[in-house]
Amino acid sequence: MQVHRARMVHPIWTKRLLKWPGSGSERAAYILNSLFCCLLISFLVTGCMSAPANQSSSSQLHLQSTPEARLTYVAIGASDTFGTGTNDPATQCWPASLTNHLGASARLINLGIPGINAHDALNIELPVALDVHANLITVWLAVNDLVDNVPLASYQRDLSSVLQRLRAANTQARIVVANVPDLTQLPRFADSDKQALTAKINAYNAVIATVVESQHVQLVDLYQSWRTLADHPEYISRDGFHPNATGYAVLAEIFYAALKKT
């Protein structure tokens, strides 16, 4: 808080300082008049600087405490970022749970859109993320591209573009990228060719690792960190594909543990 002091000059002083009165009576009148002006100015200044009714009148200067710095967190992703599979996606998605871990000062902007892939995110989610100037950004754009059979070269180009533009626009932001978890453990892929699916997941995760390294961002390895999914079918929602509220809470813990490492 800055305190500005105004310099005040009363009109009477500008005239009286030019010439000292000659006679004693004039001098006495001058002194009395001057004292009156001093008292008047002192009264006016005191009135102007007095504390408001709801502020302490103590001689000490009470400064308002600086508000706690807010952490703005932006989540870029698809349905698994949006929170599909829960009763209340806004509060039960993993980005919301992660925000709770980050503390009361954290503010979440969840850009997750069900069905979106990395190429669509470039035109829909990325412009919003760039305008926010976030402190923390998570990017989980992989599963839909894999399921939709997006060519690896196209996916790599799109993911690189997302990360490159995020880093260029906000060099201070912390950016973390999640890869593809082991989809073979999900009921939706129970009848699929597990060997072929595993090979596809590994190929996508190899591309993600390459892009993450080249863009100097952090990887959250869901393929390794969420392998306990096989022992916890209660983490998956009725659709056999998306996590439920419990599963998303576990995902949030995985992301939070990764954030605490560095």
mmCIF file of N, CA, C and O in Angstrom, residues 51 56-62:
data_model
loop_
_atom_site.group_PDB
_atom_site.id
_atom_site.type_symbol
_atom_site.label_atom_id
_atom_site.label_comp_id
_atom_site.label_asym_id
_atom_site.label_seq_id
_atom_site.Cartn_x
_atom_site.Cartn_y
_atom_site.Cartn_z
ATOM 1 N N ALA A 51 -9.081 7.782 10.900
ATOM 2 C CA ALA A 51 -9.459 6.433 10.502
ATOM 3 C C ALA A 51 -10.953 6.336 10.309
ATOM 4 O O ALA A 51 -11.727 7.003 10.990
ATOM 5 N N SER A 56 -9.260 0.915 13.298
ATOM 6 C CA SER A 56 -8.672 1.307 14.567
ATOM 7 C C SER A 56 -8.074 2.693 14.470
ATOM 8 O O SER A 56 -7.478 3.078 13.476
ATOM 9 N N SER A 57 -8.218 3.516 15.534
ATOM 10 C CA SER A 57 -7.667 4.859 15.581
ATOM 11 C C SER A 57 -6.308 4.871 16.232
ATOM 12 O O SER A 57 -5.780 5.912 16.576
ATOM 13 N N SER A 58 -5.695 3.728 16.428
ATOM 14 C CA SER A 58 -4.379 3.632 17.039
ATOM 15 C C SER A 58 -3.354 4.334 16.184
ATOM 16 O O SER A 58 -3.517 4.492 14.976
ATOM 17 N N SER A 59 -2.269 4.791 16.811
ATOM 18 C CA SER A 59 -1.212 5.474 16.086
ATOM 19 C C SER A 59 -0.467 4.524 15.163
ATOM 20 O O SER A 59 0.246 4.949 14.271
ATOM 21 N N GLN A 60 -0.623 3.232 15.371
ATOM 22 C CA GLN A 60 0.029 2.257 14.512
ATOM 23 C C GLN A 60 -0.705 2.137 13.190
ATOM 24 O O GLN A 60 -1.930 2.255 13.123
ATOM 25 N N LEU A 61 0.061 1.916 12.127
ATOM 26 C CA LEU A 61 -0.521 1.766 10.796
ATOM 27 C C LEU A 61 -0.833 0.301 10.559
ATOM 28 O O LEU A 61 0.050 -0.545 10.566
ATOM 29 N N HIS A 62 -2.090 0.007 10.379
ATOM 30 C CA HIS A 62 -2.527 -1.368 10.183
ATOM 31 C C HIS A 62 -2.646 -1.629 8.688
ATOM 32 O O HIS A 62 -3.510 -1.068 8.024
#
